[in-house]
PDB file of C-alpha atoms in Angstrom:
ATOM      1  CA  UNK X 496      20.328 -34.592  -9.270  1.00 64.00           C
ATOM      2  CA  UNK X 497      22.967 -34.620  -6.548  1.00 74.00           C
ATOM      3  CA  UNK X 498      24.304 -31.974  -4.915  1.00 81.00           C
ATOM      4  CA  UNK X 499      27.384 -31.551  -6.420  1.00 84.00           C
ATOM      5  CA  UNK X 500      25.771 -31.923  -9.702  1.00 84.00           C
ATOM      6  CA  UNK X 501      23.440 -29.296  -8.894  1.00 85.00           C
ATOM      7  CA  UNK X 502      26.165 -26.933  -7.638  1.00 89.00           C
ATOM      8  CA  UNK X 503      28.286 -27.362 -10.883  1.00 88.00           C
ATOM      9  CA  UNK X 504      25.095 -26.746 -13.296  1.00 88.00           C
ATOM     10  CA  UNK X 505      24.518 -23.235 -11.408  1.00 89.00           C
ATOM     11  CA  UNK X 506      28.279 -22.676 -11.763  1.00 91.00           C
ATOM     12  CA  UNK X 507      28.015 -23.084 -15.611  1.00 91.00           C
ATOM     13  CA  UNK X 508      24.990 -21.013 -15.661  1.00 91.00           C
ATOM     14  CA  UNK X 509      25.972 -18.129 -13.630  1.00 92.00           C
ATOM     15  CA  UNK X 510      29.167 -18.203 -16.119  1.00 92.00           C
ATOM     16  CA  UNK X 511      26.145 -18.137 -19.048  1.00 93.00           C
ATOM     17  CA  UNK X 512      24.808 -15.601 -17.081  1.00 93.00           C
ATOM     18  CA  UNK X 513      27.871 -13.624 -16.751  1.00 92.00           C
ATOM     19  CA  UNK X 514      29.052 -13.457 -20.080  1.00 90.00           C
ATOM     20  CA  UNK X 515      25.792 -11.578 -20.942  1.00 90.00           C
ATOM     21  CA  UNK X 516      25.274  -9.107 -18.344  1.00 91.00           C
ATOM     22  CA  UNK X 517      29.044  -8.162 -17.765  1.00 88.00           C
ATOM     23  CA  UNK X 518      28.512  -5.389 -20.360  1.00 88.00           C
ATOM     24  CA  UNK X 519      24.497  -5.057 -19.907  1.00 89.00           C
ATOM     25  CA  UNK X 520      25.104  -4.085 -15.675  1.00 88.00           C
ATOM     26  CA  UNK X 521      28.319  -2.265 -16.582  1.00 87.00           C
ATOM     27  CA  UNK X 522      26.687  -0.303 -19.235  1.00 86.00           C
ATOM     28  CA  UNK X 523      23.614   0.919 -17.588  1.00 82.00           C
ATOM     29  CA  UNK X 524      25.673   3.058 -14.670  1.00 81.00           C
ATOM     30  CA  UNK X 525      28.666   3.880 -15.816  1.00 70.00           C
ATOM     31  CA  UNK X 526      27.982   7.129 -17.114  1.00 65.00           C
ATOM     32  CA  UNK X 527      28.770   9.733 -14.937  1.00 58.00           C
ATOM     33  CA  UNK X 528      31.557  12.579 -16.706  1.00 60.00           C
ATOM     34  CA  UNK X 529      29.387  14.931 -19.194  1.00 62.00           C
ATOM     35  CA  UNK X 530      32.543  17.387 -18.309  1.00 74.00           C
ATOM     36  CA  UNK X 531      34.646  15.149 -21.011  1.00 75.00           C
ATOM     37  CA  UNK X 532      32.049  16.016 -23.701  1.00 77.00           C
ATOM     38  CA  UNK X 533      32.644  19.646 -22.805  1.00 73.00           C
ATOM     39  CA  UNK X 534      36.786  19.237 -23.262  1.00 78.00           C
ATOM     40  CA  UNK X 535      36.612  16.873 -26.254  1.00 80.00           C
ATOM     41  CA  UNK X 536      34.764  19.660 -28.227  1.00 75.00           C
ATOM     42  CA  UNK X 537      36.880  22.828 -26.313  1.00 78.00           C
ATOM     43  CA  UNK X 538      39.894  20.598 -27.857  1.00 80.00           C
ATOM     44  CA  UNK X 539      38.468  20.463 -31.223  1.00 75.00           C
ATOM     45  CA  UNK X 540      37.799  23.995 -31.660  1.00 72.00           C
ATOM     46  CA  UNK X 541      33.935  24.190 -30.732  1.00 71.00           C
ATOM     47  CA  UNK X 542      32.794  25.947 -27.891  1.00 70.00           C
ATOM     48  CA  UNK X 543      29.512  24.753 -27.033  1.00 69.00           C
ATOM     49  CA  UNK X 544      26.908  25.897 -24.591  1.00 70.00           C
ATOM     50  CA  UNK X 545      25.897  23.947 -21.361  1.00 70.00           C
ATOM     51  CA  UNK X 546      22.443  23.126 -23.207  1.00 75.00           C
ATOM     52  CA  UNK X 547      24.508  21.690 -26.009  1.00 76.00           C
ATOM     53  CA  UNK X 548      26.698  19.674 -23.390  1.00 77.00           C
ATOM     54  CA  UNK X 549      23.210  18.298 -21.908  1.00 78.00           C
ATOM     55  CA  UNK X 550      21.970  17.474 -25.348  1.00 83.00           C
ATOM     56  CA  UNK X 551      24.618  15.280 -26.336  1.00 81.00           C
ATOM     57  CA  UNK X 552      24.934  13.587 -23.175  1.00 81.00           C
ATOM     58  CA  UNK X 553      21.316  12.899 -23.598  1.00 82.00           C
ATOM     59  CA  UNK X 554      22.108  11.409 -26.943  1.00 85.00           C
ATOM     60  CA  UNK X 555      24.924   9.655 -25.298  1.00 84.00           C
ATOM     61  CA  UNK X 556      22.949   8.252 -22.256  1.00 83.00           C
ATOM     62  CA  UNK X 557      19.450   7.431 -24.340  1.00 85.00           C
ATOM     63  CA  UNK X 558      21.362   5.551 -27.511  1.00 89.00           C
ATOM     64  CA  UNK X 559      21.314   2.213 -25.289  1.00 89.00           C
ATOM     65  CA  UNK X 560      17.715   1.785 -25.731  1.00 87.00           C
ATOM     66  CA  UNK X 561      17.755   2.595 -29.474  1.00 90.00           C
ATOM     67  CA  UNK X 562      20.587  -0.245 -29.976  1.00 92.00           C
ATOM     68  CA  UNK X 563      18.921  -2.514 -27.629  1.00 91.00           C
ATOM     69  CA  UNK X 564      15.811  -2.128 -29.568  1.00 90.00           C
ATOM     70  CA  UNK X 565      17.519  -2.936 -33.258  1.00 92.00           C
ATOM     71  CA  UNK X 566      19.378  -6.005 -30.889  1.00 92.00           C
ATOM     72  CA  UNK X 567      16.080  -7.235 -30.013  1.00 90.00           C
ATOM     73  CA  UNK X 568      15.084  -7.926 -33.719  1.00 89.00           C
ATOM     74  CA  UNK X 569      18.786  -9.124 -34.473  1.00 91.00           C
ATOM     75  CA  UNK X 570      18.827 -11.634 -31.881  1.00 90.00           C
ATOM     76  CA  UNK X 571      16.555 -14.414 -33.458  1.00 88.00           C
ATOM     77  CA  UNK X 572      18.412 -14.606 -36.496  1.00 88.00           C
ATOM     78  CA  UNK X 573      21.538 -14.882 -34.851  1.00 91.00           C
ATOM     79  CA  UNK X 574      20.341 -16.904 -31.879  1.00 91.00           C
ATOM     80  CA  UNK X 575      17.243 -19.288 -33.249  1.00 89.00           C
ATOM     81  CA  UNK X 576      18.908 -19.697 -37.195  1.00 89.00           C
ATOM     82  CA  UNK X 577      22.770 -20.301 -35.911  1.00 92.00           C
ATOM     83  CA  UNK X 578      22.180 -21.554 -32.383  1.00 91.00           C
ATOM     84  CA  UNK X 579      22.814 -19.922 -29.041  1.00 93.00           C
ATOM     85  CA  UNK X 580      26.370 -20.514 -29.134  1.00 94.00           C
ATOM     86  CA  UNK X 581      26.736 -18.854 -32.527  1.00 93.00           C
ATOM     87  CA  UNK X 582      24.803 -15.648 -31.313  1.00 92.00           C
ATOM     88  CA  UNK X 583      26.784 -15.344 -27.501  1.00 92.00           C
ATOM     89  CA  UNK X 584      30.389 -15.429 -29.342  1.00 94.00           C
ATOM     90  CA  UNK X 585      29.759 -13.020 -31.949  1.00 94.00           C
ATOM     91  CA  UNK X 586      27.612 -10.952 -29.539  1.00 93.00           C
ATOM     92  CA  UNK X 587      30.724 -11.200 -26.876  1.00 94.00           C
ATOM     93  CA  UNK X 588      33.475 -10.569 -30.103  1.00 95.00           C
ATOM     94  CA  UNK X 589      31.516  -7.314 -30.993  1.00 95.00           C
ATOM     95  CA  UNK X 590      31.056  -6.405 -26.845  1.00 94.00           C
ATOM     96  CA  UNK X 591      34.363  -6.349 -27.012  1.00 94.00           C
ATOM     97  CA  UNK X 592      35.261  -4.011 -29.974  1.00 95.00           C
ATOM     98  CA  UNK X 593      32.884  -1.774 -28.606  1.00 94.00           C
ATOM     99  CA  UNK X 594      34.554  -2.122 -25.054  1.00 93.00           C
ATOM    100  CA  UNK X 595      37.651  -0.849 -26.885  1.00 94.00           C
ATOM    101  CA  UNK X 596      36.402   1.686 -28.774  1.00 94.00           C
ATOM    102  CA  UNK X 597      35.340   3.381 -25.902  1.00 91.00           C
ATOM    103  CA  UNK X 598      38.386   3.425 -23.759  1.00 91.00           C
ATOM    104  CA  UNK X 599      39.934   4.699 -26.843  1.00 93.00           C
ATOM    105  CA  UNK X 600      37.818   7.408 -27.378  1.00 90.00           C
ATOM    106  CA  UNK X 601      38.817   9.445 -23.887  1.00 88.00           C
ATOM    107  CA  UNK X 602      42.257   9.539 -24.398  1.00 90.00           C
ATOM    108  CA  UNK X 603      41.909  10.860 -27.916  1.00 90.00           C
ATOM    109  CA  UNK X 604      39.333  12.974 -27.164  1.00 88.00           C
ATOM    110  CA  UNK X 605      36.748  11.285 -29.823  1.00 89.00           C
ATOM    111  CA  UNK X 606      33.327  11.443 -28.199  1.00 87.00           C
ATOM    112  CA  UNK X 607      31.996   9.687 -31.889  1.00 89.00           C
ATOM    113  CA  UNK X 608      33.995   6.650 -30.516  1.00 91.00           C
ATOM    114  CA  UNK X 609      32.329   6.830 -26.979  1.00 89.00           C
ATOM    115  CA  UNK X 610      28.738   7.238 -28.751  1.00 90.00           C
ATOM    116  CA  UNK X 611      29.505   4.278 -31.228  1.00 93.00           C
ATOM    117  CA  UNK X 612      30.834   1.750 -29.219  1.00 92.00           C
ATOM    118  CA  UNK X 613      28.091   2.294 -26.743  1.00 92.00           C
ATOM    119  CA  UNK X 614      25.583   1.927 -29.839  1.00 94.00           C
ATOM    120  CA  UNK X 615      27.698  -1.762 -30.696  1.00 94.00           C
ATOM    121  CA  UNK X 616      27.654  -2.761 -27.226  1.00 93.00           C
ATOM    122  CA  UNK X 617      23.710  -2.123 -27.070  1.00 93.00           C
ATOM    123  CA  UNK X 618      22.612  -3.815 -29.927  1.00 95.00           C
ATOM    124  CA  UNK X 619      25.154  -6.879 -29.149  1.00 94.00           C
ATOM    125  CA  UNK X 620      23.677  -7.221 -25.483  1.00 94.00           C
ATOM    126  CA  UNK X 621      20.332  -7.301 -26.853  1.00 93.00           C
ATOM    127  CA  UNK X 622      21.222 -10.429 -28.572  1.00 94.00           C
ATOM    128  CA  UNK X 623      23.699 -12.041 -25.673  1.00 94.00           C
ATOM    129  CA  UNK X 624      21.542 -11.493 -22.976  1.00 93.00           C
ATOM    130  CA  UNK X 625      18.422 -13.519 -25.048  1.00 92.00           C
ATOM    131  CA  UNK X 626      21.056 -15.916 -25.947  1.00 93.00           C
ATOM    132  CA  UNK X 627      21.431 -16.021 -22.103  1.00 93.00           C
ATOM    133  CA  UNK X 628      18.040 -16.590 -21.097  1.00 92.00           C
ATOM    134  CA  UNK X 629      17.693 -19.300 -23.656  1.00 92.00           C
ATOM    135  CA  UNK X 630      20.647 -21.240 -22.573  1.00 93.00           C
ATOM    136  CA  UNK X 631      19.856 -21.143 -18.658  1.00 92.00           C
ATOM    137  CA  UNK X 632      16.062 -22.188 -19.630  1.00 91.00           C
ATOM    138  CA  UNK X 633      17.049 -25.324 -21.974  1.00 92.00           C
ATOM    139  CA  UNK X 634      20.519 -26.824 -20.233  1.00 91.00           C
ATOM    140  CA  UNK X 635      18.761 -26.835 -16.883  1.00 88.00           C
ATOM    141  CA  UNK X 636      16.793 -29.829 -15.326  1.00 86.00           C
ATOM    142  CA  UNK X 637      12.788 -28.932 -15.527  1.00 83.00           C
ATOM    143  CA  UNK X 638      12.763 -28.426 -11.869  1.00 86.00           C
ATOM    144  CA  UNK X 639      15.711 -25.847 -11.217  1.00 86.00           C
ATOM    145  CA  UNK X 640      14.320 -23.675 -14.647  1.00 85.00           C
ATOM    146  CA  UNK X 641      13.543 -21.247 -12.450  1.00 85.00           C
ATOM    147  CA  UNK X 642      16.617 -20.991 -10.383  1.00 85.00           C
ATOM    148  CA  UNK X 643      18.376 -20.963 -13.347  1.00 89.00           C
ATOM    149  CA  UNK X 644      16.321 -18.010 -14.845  1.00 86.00           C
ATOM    150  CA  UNK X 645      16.369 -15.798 -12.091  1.00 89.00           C
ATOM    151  CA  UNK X 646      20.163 -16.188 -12.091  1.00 91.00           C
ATOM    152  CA  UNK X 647      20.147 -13.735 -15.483  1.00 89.00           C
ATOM    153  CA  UNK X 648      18.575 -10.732 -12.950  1.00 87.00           C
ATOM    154  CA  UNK X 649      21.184 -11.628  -9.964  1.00 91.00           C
ATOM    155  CA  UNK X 650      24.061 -11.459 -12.166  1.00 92.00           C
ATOM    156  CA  UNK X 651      22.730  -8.160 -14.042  1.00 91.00           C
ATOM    157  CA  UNK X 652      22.173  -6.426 -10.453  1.00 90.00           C
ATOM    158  CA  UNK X 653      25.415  -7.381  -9.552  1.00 91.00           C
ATOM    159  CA  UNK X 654      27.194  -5.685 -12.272  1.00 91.00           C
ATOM    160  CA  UNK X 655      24.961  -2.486 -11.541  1.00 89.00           C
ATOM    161  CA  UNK X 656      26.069  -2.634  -8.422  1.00 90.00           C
ATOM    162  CA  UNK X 657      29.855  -3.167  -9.350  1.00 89.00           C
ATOM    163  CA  UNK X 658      29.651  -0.377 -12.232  1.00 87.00           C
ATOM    164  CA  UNK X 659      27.841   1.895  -9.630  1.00 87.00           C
ATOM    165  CA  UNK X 660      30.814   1.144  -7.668  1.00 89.00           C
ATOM    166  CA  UNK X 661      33.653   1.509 -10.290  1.00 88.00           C
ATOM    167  CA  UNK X 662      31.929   5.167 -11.117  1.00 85.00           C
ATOM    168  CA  UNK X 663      32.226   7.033  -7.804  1.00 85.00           C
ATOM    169  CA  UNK X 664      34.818   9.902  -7.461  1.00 82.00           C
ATOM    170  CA  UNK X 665      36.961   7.292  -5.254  1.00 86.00           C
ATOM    171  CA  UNK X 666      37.303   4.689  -7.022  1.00 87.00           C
ATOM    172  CA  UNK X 667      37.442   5.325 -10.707  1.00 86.00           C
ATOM    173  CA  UNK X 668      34.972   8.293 -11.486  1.00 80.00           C
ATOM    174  CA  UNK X 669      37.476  10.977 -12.094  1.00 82.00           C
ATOM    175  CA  UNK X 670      39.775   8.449 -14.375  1.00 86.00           C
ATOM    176  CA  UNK X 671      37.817   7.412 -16.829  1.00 85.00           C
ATOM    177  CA  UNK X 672      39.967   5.469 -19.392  1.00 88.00           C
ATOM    178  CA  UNK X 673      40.304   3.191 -16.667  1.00 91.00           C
ATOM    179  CA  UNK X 674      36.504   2.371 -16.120  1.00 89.00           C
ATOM    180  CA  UNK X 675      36.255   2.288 -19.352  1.00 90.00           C
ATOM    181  CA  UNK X 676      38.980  -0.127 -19.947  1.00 91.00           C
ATOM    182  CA  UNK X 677      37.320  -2.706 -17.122  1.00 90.00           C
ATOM    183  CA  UNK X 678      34.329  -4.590 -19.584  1.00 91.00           C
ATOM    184  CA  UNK X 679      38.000  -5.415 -21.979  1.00 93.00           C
ATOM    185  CA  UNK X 680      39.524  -8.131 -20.458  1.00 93.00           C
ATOM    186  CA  UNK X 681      36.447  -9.129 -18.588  1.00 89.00           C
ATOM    187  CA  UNK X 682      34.761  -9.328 -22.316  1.00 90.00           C
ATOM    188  CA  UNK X 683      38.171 -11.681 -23.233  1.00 94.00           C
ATOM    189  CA  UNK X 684      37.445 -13.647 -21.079  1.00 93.00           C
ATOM    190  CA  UNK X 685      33.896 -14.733 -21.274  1.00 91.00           C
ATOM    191  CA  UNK X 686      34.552 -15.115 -24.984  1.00 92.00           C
ATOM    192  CA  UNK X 687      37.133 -17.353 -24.629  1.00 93.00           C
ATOM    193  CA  UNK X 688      35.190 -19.411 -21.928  1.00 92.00           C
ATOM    194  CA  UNK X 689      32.445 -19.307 -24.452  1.00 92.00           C
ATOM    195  CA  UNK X 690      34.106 -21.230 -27.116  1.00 93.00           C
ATOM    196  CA  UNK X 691      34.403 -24.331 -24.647  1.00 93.00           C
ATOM    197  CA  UNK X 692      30.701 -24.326 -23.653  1.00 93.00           C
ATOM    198  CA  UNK X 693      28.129 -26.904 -25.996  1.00 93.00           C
ATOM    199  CA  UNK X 694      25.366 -25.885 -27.759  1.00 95.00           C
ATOM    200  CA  UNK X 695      21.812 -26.489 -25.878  1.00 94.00           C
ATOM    201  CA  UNK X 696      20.538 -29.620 -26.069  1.00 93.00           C
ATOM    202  CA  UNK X 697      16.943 -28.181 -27.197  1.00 92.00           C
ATOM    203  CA  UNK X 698      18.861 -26.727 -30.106  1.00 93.00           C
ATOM    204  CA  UNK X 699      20.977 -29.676 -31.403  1.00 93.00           C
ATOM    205  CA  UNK X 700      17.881 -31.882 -31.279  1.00 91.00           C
ATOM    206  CA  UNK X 701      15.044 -29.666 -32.323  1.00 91.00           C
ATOM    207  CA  UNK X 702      16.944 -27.441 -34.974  1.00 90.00           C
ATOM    208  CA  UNK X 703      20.141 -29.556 -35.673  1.00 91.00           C
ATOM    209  CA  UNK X 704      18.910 -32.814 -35.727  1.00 90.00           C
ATOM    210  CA  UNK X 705      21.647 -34.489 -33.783  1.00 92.00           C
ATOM    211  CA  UNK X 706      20.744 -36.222 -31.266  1.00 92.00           C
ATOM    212  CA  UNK X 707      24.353 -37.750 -30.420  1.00 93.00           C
ATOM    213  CA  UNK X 708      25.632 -33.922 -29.935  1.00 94.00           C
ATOM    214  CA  UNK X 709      22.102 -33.066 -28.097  1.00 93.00           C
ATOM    215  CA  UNK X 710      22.996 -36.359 -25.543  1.00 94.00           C
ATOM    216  CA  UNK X 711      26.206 -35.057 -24.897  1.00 94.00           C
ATOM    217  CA  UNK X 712      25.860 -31.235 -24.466  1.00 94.00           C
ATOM    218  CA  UNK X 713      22.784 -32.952 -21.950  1.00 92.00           C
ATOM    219  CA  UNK X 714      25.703 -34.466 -20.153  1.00 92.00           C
ATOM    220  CA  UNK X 715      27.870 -31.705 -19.904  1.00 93.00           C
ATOM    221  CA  UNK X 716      25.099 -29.469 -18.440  1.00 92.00           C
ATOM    222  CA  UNK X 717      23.326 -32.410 -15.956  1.00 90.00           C
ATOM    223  CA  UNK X 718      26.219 -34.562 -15.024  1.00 86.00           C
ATOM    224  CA  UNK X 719      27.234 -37.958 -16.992  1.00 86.00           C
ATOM    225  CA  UNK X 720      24.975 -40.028 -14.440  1.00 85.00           C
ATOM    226  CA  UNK X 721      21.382 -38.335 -15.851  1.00 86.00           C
ATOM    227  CA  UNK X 722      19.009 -39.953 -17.722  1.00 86.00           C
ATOM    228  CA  UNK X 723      19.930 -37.897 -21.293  1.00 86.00           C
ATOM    229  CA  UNK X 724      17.943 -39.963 -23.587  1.00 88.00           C
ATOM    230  CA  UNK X 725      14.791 -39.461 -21.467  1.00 90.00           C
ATOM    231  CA  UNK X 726      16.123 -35.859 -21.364  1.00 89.00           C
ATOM    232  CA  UNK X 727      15.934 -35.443 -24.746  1.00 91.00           C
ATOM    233  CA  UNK X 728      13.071 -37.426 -25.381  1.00 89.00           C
ATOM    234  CA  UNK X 729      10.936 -35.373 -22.929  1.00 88.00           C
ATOM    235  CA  UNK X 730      12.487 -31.967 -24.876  1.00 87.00           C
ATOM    236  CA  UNK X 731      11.053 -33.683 -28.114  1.00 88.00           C
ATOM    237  CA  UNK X 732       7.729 -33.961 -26.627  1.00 86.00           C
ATOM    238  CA  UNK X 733       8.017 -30.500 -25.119  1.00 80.00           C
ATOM    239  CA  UNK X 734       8.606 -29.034 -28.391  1.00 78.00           C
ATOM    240  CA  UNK X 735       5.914 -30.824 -30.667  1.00 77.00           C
ATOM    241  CA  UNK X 736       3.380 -29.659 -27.916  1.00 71.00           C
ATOM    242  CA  UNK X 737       4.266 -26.118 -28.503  1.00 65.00           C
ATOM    243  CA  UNK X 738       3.902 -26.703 -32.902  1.00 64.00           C
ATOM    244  CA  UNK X 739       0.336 -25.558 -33.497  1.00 58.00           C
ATOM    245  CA  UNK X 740      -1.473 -23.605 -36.262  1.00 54.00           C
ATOM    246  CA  UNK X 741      -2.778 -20.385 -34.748  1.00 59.00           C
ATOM    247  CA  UNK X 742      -1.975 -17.295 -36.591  1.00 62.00           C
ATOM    248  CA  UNK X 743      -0.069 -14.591 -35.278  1.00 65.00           C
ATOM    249  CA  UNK X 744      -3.047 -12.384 -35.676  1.00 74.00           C
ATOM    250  CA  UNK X 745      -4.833 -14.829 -33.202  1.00 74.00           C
ATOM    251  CA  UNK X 746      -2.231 -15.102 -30.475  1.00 73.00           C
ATOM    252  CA  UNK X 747      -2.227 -11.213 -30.507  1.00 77.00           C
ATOM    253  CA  UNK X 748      -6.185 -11.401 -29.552  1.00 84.00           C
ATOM    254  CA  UNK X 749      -5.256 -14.069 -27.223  1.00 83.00           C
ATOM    255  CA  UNK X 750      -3.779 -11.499 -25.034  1.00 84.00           C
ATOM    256  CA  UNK X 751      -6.239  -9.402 -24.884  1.00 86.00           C
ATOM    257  CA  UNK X 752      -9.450 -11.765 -24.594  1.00 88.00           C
ATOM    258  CA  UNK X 753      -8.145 -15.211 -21.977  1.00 87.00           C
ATOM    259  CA  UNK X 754      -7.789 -13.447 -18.559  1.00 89.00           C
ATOM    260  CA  UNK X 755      -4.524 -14.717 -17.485  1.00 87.00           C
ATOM    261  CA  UNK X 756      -2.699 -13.713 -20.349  1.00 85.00           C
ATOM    262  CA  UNK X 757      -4.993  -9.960 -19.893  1.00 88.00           C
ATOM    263  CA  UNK X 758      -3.287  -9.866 -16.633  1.00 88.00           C
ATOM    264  CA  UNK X 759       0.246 -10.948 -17.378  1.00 84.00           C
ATOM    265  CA  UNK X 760       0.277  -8.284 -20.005  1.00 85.00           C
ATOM    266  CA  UNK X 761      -0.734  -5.670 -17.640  1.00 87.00           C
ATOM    267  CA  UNK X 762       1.765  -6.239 -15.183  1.00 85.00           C
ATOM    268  CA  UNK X 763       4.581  -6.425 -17.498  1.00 80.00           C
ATOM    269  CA  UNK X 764       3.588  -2.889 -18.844  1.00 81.00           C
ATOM    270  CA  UNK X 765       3.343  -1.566 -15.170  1.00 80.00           C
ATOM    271  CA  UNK X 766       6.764  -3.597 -14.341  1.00 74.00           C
ATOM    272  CA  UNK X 767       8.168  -1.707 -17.832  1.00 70.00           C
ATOM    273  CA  UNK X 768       7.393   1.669 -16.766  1.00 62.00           C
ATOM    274  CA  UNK X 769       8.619   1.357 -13.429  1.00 53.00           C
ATOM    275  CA  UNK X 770      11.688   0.008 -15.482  1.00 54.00           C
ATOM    276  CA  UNK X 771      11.796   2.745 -17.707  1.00 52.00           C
ATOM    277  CA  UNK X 772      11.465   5.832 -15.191  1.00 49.00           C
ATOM    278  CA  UNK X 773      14.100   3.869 -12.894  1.00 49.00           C
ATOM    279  CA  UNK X 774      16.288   4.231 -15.605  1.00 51.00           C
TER     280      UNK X 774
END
């Protein structure tokens, strides 16, 4: 692949890559006021006490994993029946409805807005950030499938580090319809950029059945100058390898019982933990 080849393909996919994790960073560091829980509820009439305040900012805080968790199980009906495309724009359309109803709730004092959108915007992210991770694994070339992975973590950080940055006291902490308000147009965006990017090759040819659309999208993604029907005949291979018979129940003992896969489950427990008291 040439250079300037290569340096368009990680363009597209850090725009993939983007359109997920825009809302995923943002979301996870944002939070930062439970003060406007204790005036939305002063404003409507109910004086609560600080342990009250802390409980419902709990709720607030931990209702990300509980979406992300229902998004999880939404995301292969939306991503592996309708495509990846399918799944990213409606994923992105709802990110955005959530986006609003969350600016909206601080000026009118609705905390139930704040505590649903961020429920939306969980379970939606769930399903856009898989749709991600498919899409940067089957539009790259086999040898930059890595570089094109680990561009999903890079652009997540990054949007940690710019919602981090968005939430201190100088910059946008103490206003927060403003931060708030940022994921909206950013959301607009990516959706709109969305609608112009093809459907995976892998897709089109192993679910669709169209290998005229799979040879273009292969284009798009590789450059015009690739070999796509070799592409797409290699894909083909690729996924009749991975067709077998063994029962779920099998795979499950698999885990436990080869070695490799023993120790790749460990580490992603350990590597979840960490993850989990980080948070």
């Amino acid at each position: 692949m040439a250079k300037k080849q290569l340096i368009r393909t990680i363009l597209l996919g850090s725009t993939i890559a983007l359109s997920a994790n825009l809302q995923y960073g943002f979301s996870s560091t944002y939070l930062n006021d439970p003060d406007y829980l204790n005036k939305s509820f002063t404003k409507w009439g109910s004086h609560s006490t600080g342990g009250q305040i802390d409980l419902a900012y709990d709720l607030l805080s931990d209702i990300w994993m509980v979406g992300f968790f229902f998004g999880i199980w939404l995301s292969p009906v939306l991503n592996d029946r309708f495509g990846r495309k399918v799944g990213f724009i409606i994923g992105n359309a709802v990110s955005l409805l959530a986006s609003c109803l969350r600016a909206l709730a601080i000026p009118t004092y609705q905390p139930e807005l704040l505590f649903a959108g961020r429920f939306l915007a969980s379970v939606v992210t769930a399903v856009t950030y898989q749709a991600a991770v498919l899409y940067l694994n089957e539009v790259a070339p086999t040898e930059y499938r890595g570089v094109m992975s680990c561009l999903a973590d890079i652009t997540y950080s990054g949007m940690c580090l710019v919602g981090m940055f968005l939430g201190t006291d100088q910059i946008l902490g103490r206003h927060l319809v403003w931060l708030l308000a940022v994921p909206i147009p950013l959301s607009a965006i990516a959706l709109v950029v969305l609608f112009f990017l093809p459907e995976t090759p892998k897709f089109l040819l192993i679910v669709k059945r169209d290998r005229k659309r799979a040879e273009k999208s292969v284009k798009f993604y590789q450059g015009a100058d690739c070999a796509a029907g070799q592409i797409l005949d290699d894909i083909q291979m690729e996924a009749e390898c991975q067709k077998d018979d063994i029962s779920i129940t099998r795979k499950l003992l698999d885990i436990f019982t080869v070695p490799h896969l023993r120790k790749a489950f460990f580490l992603s427990c350990a590597g979840l933990q960490h993850y989990g008291q980080s948070y």
